Tab-separated table of C-alpha atoms and ligand atoms in Angstrom:
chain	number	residue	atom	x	y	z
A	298	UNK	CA	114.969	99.749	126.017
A	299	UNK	CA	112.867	102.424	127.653
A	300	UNK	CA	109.584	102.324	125.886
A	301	UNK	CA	109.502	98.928	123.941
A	302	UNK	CA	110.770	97.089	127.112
A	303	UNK	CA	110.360	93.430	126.205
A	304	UNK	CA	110.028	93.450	122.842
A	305	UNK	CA	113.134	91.982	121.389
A	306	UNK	CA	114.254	93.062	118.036
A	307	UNK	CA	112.796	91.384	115.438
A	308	UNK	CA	114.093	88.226	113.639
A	309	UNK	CA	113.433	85.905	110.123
A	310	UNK	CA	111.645	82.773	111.118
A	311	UNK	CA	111.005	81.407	108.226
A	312	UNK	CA	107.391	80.528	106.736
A	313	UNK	CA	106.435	77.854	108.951
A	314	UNK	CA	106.474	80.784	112.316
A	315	UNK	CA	103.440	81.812	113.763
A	316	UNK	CA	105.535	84.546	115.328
A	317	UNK	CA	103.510	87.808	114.628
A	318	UNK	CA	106.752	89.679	116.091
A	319	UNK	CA	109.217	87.886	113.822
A	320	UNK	CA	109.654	87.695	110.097
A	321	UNK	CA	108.364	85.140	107.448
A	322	UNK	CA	109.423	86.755	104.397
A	323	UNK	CA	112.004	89.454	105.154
A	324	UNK	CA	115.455	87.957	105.485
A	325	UNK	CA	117.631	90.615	104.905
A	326	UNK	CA	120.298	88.862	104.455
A	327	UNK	CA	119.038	87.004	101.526
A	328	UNK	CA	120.294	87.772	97.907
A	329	UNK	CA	118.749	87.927	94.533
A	330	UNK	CA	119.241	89.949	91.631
A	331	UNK	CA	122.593	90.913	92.936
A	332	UNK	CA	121.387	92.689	96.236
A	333	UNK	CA	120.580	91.400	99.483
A	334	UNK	CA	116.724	92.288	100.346
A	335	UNK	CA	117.491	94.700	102.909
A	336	UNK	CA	119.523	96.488	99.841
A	337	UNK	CA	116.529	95.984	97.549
A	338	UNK	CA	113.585	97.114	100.027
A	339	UNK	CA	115.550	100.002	101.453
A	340	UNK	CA	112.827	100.373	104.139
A	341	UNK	CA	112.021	103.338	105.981
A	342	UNK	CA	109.912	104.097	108.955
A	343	UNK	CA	107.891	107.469	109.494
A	344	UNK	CA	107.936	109.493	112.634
A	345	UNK	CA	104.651	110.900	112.001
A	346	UNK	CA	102.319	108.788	112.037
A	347	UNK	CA	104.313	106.165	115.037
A	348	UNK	CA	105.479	109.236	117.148
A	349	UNK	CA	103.426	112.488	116.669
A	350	UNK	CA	99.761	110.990	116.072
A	351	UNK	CA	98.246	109.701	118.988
A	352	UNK	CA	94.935	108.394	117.555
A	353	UNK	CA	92.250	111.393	117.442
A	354	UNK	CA	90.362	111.566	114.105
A	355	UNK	CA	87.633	114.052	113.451
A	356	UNK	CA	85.098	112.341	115.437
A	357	UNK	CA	87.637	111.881	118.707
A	358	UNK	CA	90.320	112.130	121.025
A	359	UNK	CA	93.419	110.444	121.177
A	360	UNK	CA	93.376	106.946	121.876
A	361	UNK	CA	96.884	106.095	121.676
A	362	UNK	CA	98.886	106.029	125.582
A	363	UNK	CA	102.072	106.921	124.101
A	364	UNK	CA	104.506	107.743	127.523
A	365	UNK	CA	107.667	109.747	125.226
A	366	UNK	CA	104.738	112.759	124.822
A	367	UNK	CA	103.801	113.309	128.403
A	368	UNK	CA	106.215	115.715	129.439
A	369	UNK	CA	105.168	117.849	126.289
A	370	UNK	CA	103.087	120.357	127.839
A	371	UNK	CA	105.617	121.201	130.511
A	372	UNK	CA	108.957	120.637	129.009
A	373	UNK	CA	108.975	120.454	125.006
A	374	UNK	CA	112.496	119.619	124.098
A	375	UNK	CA	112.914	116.862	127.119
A	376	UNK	CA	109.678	115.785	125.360
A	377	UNK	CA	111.022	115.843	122.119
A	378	UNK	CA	114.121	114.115	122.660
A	379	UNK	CA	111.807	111.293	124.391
A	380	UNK	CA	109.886	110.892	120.971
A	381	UNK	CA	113.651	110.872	119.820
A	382	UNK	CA	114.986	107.772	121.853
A	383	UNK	CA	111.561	106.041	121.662
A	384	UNK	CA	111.863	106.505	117.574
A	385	UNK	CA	115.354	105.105	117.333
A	386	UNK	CA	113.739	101.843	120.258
A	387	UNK	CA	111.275	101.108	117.132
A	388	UNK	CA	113.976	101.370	114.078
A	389	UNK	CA	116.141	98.676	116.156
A	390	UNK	CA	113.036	96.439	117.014
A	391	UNK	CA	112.293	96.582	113.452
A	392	UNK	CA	115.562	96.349	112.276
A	393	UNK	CA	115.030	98.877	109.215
A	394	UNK	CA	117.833	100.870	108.103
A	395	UNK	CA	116.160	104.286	107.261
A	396	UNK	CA	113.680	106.858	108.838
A	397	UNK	CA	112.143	110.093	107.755
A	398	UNK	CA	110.144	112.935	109.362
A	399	UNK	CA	108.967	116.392	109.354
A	400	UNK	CA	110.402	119.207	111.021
A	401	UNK	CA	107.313	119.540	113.196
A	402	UNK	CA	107.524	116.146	114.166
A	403	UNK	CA	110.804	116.177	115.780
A	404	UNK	CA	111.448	119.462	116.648
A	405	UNK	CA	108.981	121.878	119.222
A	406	UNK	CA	106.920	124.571	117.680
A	407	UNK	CA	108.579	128.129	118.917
A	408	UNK	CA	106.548	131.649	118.939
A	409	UNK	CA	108.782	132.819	116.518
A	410	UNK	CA	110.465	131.473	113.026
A	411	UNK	CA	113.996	132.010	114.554
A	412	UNK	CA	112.748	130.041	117.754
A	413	UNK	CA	111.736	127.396	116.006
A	414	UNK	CA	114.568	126.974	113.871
A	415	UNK	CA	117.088	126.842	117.149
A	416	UNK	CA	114.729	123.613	117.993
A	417	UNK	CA	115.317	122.134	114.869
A	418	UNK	CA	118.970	122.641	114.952
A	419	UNK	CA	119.070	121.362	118.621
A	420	UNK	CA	116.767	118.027	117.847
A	421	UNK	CA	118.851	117.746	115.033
A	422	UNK	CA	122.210	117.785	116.923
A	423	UNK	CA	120.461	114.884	119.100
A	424	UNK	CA	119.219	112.954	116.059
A	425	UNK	CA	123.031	113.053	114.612
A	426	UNK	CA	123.927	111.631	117.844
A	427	UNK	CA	121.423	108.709	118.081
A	428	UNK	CA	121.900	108.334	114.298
A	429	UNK	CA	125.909	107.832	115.232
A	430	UNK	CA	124.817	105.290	117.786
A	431	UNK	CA	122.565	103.077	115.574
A	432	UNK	CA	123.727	103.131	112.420
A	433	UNK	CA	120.322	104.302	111.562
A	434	UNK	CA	120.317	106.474	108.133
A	435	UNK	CA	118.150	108.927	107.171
A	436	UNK	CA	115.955	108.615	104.067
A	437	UNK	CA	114.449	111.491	103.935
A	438	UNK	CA	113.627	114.497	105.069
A	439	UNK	CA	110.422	116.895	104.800
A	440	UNK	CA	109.214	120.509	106.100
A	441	UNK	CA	105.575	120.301	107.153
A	442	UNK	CA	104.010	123.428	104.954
A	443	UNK	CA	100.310	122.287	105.996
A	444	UNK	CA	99.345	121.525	109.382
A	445	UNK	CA	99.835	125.322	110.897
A	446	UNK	CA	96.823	127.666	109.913
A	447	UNK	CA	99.411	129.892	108.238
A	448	UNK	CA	99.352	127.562	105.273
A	449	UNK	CA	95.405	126.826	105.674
A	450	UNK	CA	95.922	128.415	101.792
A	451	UNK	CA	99.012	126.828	100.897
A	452	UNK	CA	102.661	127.329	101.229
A	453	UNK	CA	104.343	128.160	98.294
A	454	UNK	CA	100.998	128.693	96.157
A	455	UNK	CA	99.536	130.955	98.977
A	456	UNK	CA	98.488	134.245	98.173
A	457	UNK	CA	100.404	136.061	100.488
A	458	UNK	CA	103.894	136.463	100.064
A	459	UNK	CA	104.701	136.430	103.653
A	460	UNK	CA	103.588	132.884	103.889
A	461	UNK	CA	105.759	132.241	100.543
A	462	UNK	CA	108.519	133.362	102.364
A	463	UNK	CA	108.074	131.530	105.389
A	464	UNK	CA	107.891	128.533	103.687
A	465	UNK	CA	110.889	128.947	101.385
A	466	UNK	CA	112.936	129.904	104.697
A	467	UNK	CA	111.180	126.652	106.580
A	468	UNK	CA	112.556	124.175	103.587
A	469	UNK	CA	115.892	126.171	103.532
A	470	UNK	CA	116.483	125.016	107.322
A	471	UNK	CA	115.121	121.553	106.659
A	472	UNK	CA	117.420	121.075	103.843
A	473	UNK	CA	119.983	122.135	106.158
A	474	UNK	CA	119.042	119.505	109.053
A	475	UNK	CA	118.398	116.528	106.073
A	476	UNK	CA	121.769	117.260	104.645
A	477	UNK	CA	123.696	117.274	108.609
A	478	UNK	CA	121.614	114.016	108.838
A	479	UNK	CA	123.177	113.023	105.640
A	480	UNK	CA	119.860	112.188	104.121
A	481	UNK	CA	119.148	110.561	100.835
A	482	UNK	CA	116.364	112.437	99.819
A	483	UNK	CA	114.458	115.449	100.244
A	484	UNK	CA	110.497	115.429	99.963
A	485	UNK	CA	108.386	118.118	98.589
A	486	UNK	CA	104.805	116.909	99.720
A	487	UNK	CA	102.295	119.549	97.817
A	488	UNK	CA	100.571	119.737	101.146
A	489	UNK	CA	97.783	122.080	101.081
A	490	UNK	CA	99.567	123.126	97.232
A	491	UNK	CA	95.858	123.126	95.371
A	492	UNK	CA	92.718	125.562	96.054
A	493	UNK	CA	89.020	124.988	96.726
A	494	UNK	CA	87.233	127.466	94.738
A	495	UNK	CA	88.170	128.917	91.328
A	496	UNK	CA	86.224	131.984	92.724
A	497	UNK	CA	88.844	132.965	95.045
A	498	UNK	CA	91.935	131.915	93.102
A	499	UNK	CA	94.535	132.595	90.520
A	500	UNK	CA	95.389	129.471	89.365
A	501	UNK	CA	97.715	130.439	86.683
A	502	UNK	CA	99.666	132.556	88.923
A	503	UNK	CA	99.682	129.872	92.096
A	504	UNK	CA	101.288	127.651	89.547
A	505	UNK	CA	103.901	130.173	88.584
A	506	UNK	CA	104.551	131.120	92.428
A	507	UNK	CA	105.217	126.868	92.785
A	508	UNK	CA	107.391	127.027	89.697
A	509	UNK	CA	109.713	129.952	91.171
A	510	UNK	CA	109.923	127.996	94.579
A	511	UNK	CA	111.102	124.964	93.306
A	512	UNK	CA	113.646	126.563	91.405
A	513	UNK	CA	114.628	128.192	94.302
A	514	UNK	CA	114.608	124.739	96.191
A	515	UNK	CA	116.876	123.217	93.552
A	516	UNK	CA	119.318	126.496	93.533
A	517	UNK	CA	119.685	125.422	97.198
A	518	UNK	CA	120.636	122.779	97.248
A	519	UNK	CA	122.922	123.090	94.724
A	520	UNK	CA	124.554	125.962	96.946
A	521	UNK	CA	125.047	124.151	100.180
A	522	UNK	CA	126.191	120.683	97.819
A	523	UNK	CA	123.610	118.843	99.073
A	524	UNK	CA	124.215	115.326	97.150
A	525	UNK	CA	120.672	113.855	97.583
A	526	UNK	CA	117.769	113.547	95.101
A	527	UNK	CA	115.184	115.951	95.838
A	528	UNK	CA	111.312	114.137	95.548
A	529	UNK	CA	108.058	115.777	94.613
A	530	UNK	CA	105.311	113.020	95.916
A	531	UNK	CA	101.816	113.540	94.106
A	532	UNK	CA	98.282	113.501	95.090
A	533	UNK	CA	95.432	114.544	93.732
A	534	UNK	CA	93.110	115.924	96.049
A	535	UNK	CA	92.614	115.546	100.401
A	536	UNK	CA	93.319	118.222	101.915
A	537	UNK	CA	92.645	120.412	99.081
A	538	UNK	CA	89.741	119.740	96.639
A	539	UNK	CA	92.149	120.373	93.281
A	540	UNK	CA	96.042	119.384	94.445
A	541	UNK	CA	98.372	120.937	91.726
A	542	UNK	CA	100.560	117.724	91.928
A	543	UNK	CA	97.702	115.797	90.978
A	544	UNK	CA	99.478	112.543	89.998
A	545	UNK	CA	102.990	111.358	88.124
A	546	UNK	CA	102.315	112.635	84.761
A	547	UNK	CA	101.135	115.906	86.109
A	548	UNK	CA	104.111	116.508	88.401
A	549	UNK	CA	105.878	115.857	85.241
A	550	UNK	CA	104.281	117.863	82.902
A	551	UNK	CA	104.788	120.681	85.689
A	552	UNK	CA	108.189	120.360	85.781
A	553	UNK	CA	108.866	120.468	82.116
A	554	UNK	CA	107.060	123.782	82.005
A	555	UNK	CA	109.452	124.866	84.670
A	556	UNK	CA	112.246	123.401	83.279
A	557	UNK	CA	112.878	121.377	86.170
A	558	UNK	CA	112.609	117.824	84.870
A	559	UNK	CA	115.810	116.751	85.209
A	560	UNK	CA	116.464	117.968	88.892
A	561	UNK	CA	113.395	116.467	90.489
A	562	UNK	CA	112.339	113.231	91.116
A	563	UNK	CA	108.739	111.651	92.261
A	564	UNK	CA	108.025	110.123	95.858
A	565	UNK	CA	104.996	107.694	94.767
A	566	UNK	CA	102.704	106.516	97.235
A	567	UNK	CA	100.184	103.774	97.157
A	568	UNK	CA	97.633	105.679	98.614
A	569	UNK	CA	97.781	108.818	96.727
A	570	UNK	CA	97.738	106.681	93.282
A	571	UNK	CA	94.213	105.422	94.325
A	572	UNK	CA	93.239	108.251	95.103
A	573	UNK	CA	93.926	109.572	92.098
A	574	UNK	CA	92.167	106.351	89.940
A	575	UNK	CA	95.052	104.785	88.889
A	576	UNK	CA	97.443	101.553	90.529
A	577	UNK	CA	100.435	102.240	91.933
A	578	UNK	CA	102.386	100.138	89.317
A	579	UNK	CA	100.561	102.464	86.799
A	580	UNK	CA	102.053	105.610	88.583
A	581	UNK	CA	105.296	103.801	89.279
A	582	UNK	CA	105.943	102.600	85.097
A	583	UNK	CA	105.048	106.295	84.311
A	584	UNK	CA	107.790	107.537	86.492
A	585	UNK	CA	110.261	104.840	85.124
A	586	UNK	CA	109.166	105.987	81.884
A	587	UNK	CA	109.763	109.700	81.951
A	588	UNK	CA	112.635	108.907	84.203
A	589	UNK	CA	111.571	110.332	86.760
A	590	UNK	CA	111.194	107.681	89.672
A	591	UNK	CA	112.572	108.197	92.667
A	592	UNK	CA	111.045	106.400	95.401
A	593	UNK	CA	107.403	105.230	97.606
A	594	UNK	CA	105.698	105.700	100.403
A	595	UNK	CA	104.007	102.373	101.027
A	596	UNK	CA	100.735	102.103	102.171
A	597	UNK	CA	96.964	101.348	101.207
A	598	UNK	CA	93.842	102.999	101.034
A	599	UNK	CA	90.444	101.421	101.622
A	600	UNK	CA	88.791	100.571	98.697
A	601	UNK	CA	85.674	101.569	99.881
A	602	UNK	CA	85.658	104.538	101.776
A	603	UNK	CA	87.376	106.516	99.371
A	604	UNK	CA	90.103	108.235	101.733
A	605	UNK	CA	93.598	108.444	102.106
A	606	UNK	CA	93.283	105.665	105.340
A	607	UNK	CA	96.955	105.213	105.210
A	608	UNK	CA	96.639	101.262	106.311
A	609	UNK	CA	99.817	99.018	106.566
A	610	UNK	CA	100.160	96.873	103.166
A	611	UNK	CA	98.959	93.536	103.545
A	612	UNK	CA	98.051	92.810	99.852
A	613	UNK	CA	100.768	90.606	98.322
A	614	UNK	CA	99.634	90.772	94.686
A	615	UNK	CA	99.417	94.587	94.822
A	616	UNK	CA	103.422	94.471	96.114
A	617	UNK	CA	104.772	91.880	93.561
A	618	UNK	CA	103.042	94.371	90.847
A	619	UNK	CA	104.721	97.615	92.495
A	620	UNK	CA	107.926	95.893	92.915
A	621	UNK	CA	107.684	94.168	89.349
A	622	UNK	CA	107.843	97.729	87.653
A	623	UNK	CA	110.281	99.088	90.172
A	624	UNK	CA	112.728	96.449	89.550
A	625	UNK	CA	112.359	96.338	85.376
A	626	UNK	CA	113.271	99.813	85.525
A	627	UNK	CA	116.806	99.139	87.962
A	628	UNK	CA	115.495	99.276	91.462
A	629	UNK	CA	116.056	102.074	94.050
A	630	UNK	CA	118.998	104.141	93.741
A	631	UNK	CA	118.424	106.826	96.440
A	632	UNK	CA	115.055	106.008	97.110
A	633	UNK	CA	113.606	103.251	99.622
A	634	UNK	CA	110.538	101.825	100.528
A	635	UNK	CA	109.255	104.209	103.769
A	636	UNK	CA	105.712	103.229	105.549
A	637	UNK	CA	103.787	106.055	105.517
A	638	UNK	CA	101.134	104.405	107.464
A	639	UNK	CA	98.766	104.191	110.359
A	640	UNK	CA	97.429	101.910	112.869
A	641	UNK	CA	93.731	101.652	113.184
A	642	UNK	CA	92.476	103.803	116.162
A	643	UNK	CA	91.753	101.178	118.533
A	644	UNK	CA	94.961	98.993	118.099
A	645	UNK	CA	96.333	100.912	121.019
A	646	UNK	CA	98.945	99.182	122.218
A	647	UNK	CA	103.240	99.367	121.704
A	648	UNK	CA	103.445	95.889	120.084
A	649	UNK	CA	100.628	97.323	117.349
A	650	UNK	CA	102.783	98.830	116.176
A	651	UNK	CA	105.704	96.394	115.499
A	652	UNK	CA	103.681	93.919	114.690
A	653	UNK	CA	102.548	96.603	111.901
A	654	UNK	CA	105.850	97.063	110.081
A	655	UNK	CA	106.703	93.548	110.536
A	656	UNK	CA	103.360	92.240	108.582
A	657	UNK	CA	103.840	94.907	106.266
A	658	UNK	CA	107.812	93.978	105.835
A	659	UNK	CA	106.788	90.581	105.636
A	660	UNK	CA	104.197	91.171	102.720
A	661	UNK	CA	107.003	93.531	101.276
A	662	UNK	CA	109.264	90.493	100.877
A	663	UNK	CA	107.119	88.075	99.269
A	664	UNK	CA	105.950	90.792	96.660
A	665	UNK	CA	109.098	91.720	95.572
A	666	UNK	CA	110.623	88.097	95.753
A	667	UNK	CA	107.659	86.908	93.209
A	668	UNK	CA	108.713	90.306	91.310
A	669	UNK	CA	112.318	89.148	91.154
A	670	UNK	CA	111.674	85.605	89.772
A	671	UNK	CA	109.325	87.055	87.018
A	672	UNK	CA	111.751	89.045	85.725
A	673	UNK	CA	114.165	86.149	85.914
A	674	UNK	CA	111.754	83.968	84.712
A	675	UNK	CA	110.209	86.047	82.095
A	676	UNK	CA	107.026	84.962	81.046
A	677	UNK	CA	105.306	88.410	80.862
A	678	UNK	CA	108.610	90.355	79.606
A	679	UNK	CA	108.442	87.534	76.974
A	680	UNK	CA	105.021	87.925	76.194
A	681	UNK	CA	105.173	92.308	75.841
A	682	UNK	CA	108.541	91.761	74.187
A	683	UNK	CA	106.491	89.051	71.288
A	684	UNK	CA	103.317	91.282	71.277
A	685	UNK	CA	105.532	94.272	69.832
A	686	UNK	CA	107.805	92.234	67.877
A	687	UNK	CA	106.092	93.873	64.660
A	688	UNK	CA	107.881	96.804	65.663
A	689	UNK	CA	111.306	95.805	64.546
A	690	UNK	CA	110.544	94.645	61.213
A	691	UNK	CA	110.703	96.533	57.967
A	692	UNK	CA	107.323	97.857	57.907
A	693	UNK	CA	107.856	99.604	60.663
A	694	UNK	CA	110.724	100.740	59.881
A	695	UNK	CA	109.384	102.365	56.582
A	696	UNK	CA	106.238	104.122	58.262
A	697	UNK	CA	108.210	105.763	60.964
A	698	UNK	CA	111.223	107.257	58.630
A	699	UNK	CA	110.823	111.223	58.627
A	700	UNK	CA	110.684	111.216	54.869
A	701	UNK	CA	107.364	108.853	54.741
A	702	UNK	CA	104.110	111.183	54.974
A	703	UNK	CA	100.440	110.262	55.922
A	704	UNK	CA	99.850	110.023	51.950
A	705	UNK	CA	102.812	108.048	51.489
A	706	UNK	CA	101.224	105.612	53.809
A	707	UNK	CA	98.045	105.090	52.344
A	708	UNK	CA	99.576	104.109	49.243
A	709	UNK	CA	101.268	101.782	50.945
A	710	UNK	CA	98.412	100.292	52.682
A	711	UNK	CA	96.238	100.383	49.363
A	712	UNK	CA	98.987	98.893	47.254
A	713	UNK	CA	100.188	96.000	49.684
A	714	UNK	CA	96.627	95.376	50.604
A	715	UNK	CA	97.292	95.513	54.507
A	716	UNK	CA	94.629	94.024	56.193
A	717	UNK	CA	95.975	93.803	59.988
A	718	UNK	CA	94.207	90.739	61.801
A	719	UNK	CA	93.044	91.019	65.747
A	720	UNK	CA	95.084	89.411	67.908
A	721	UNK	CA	94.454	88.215	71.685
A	722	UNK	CA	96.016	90.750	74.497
A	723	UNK	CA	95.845	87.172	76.667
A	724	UNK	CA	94.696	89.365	79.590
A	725	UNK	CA	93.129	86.584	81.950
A	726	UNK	CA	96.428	84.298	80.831
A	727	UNK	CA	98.289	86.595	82.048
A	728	UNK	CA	96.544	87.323	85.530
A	729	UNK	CA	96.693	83.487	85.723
A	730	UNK	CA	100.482	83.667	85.138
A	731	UNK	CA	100.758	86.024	87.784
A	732	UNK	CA	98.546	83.983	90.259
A	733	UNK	CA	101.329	81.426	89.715
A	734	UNK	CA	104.122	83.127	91.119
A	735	UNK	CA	102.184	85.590	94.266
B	937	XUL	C1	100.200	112.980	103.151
B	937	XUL	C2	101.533	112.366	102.973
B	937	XUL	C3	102.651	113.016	103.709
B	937	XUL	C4	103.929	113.059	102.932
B	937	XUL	C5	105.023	113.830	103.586
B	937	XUL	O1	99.177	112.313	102.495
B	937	XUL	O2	101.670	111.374	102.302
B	937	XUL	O3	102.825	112.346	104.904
B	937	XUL	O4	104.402	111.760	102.708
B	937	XUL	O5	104.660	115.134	103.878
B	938	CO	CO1	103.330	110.160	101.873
C-alpha cells in the first residue's frame, strides 16, 4: 500500500469490538434469506467525493492533504492514475466489491472534446487493469453534465443545441468506458436538468429535449449491447431551484410520457428523498411499486439545515426501513448499495475515511439484518396483509366488477344497510414492533 500504508484491510469483529477500523455488523460471509450479506448489500464506493473533493465548501479552501493529487498541476494523467491506485488501496481496505465514478473524476479535463475523450479511454485502459488485479467490479458508471460552466443551463435541457450535443456525445463515450469496465449500471443524474426562472425558460420544450435524449441514451445502448440497467436518480431541487426529476413518481410519470418506462430504472438516494419531503422507504416502495427500482445511493442529509450534506449513514432505524422495502420487493438485482457520501471538512485525515465506510457498512448490516428477520418473522406483513383482508371477500368482489356502476352501488349500500365501523391503523404498535427488532 502506497497511500493507506498501515491500515490493514478491514475485518468482522463481532459486536463486542471497539475496533473503529473493523466490522461489528458486516460479515460478509454471513447468510440469510438465501444470500450472503456481501450479496445482499452489494456495496459500492464513490470516487467523487473520497478522491476528487478535497474539502473546500463555499466559505473555504481545501482542507483535505490528499498526496495521489499533487502531481495534478504538472502532470495530469500520472496524477490521475495516482487517484487510480489510491482508489483501488481504499476498495481493498474496505473490502467492498463495487465502485462508481464520473468521467471527470477519473479521467483529466482536455481543451478539446476529442482530447478529453483519449483521457477517458486511457484511464479507462488503467482502470480495466487494476479492476483485473482486484477483482473489484464496477457498479456504475456516470458522465458529469454539471460541474463545467458549459452546462451552468443544463445538459440535455439546455437551450443550446451545441451543449445538447456535447452532452449526448459525453454519455455516448461514458457508456462506452462503463460497458469495457463491464459495469452494472449506468446513471443518469439530472444534474443541473431543471431551470431557475420561468422567465427565461421553455419548460415544455426542455422536457421534450430530455425526452429525445433519453431515447437516444436507450437506442445506445441497445446498439453497442450494453447488458446493464440504465438508472435515472431523482432530486428535486440543489443545484437548480425546479429539478425536472423531482422525485420517484415524477421520474416515472416522465418516462411514461416518453414511453420509456420499461427501459429505465431509478437510482434512489437518501438524501435526495429528504430533500424532496418524503423517506427514503417512501421513494424506495414507490419504485418497487411501479417497478421501477433499481438501486441507492446511501447517505443522509441533516435534518436541520435543509441541504443535500451527503453525511455517512449512521441511523439504524432509517436502514432497517430502507432495506425492509427493498427486500419485500426481491432485493437488488443489478443495483447495490454505493455511498455517495462525504466526510465532514475537518475530519482530515486517511483513516476518516475508512473508518467512514466501515461505520456506515456496519450500520448497513444491522438495518438490513433487522429487515430480514421482519420479513421472516412477519409481524407487520401480517398486520397490512389482515388490515386489507376485506379486500378478498365478496363485497369486494361485487363493487369492483366492470358491470357494477356508482348507482349500482348505492343501492347496494342503501339496501344492505352498510354502515362501515373505524378501525385502529395501530400506528404507535407498530413503531413499538419495530423498536423491537432495530
Ligand atoms: C448529486 C448526486 C450525484 C449523483 C451522480 O447530488 O447525488 O453525485 O449520484 O452524478
Ligand atoms: Co447520488
Amino acid at each position: 500500500m502506497q497511500y493507506f500504508d498501515g491500515i490493514e484491510p478491514l475485518k468482522f469483529e463481532g459486536q463486542s469490538s471497539t475496533n473503529d477500523l473493523a466490522f461489528r455488523h458486516y460479515d460478509p460471509t454471513e447468510v440469510f434469506m438465501g444470500k450472503t450479506m456481501a450479496e445482499h448489500l452489494r456495496f459500492a464506493v464513490c470516487y467523487w467525493h473520497n478522491f476528487v473533493w478535497e474539502g473546500s465548501d463555499v466559505f473555504g479552501q481545501n482542507s483535505f492533504p490528499r498526496a495521489w493529487n499533487a502531481l495534478a498541476d504538472s502532470d495530469p494523467m500520472t496524477a490521475a492514475k495516482a487517484k487510480t491506485d489510491a482508489a483501488f488501496e481504499l476498495f481493498q481496505v474496505l473490502g467492498v466489491p463495487f465502485y462508481c465514478f464520473h468521467d471527470i473524476d477519473a479521467r483529466p479535463e482536455g481543451a478539446t472534446f476529442a482530447e478529453s475523450d483519449r483521457n477517458l479511454s486511457q484511464i479507462v485502459d488503467y482502470m480495466q487493469g487494476k479492476q483485473e488485479a482486484t477483482g473489484m467490479k464496477l457498479l456504475w458508471g456516470t458522465a458529469n453534465l454539471f460541474s463545467h460552466p458549459r452546462f451552468m443551463a443544463g445538459a440535455a435541457s439546455n437551450p443550446d443545441p451545441e451543449v445538447w450535443a456535447y452532452s449526448a456525445a459525453t454519455v455516448a463515450s461514458c457508456m462506452d468506458a462503463t460497458q469495457q469496465l463491464g459495469g452494472e449500471n449506468y446513471v443518469l443524474w439530472g444534474g443541473r436538468e431543471g431551470y431557475e426562472t420561468l422567465l427565461n425558460t421553455d419548460l415544455s420544450r426542455e422536457m421534450d429535449q430530455m425526452g429525445r435524449f433519453f431515447a437516444k441514451v436507450i437506442d445506445y445502448k441497445h446498439k453497442i449491447g450494453f447488458k446493464g440497467t440504465i438508472l435515472i436518480e431523482p432530486k428535486p431541487q440543489e443545484p437548480t431551484k425546479h429539478q425536472y426529476d423531482y422525485d420517484v413518481a415524477t421520474v416515472y410519470g416522465f418516462l411514461k410520457r416518453y414511453g420509456l418506462e420499461n427501459e429505465v430504472r431509478v437510482n434512489i438516494e437518501q438524501g435526495h428523498a429528504i430533500l424532496a419531503g418524503h423517506t427514503f422507504e417512501h421513494e424506495i416502495a414507490v419504485a418497487q411499486s411501479l417497478g421501477i427500482f433499481g438501486s441507492i445511493d446511501m447517505n443522509r442529509n441533516d435534518y436541520q439545515s435543509g441541504w443535500d450534506t451527503d453525511q455517512f449513514p449512521n441511523n439504524t432505524p432509517e436502514m432497517a426501513l430502507a432495506y425492509y422495502e427493498i427486500l419485500k420487493g426481491g432485493g437488488f438485482t443489478t443495483g447495490g448499495t454505493n455511498f455517495d457520501a462525504k466526510l465532514r471538512r475537518q475530519s482530515i485525515d486517511l483513516s476518516d475515511l475508512v473508518m467512514a465506510h466501515a461505520g456506515a457498512m456496519d450500520c448497513c448490516a444491522r438495518g438490513i439484518k433487522a429487515a430480514a428477520t421482519m420479513l421472516d418473522e412477519r409481524p407487520l406483513m401480517d398486520f397490512v396483509d389482515q388490515r386489507y383482508s376485506g379486500w378478498s371477500g365478496d363485497l369486494a368482489a361485487e363493487i369492483s366488477a366492470d358491470a357494477v356502476s356508482l348507482s349500482d352501488i348505492r343501492g347496494m349500500v342503501a339496501e344492505r344497510d352498510i354502515n362501515p365501523k373505524p378501525v385502529s391503523g395501530r400506528q404507535e404498535h407498530l413503531e413499538n414492533v419495530v423498536n423491537r427488532y432495530v
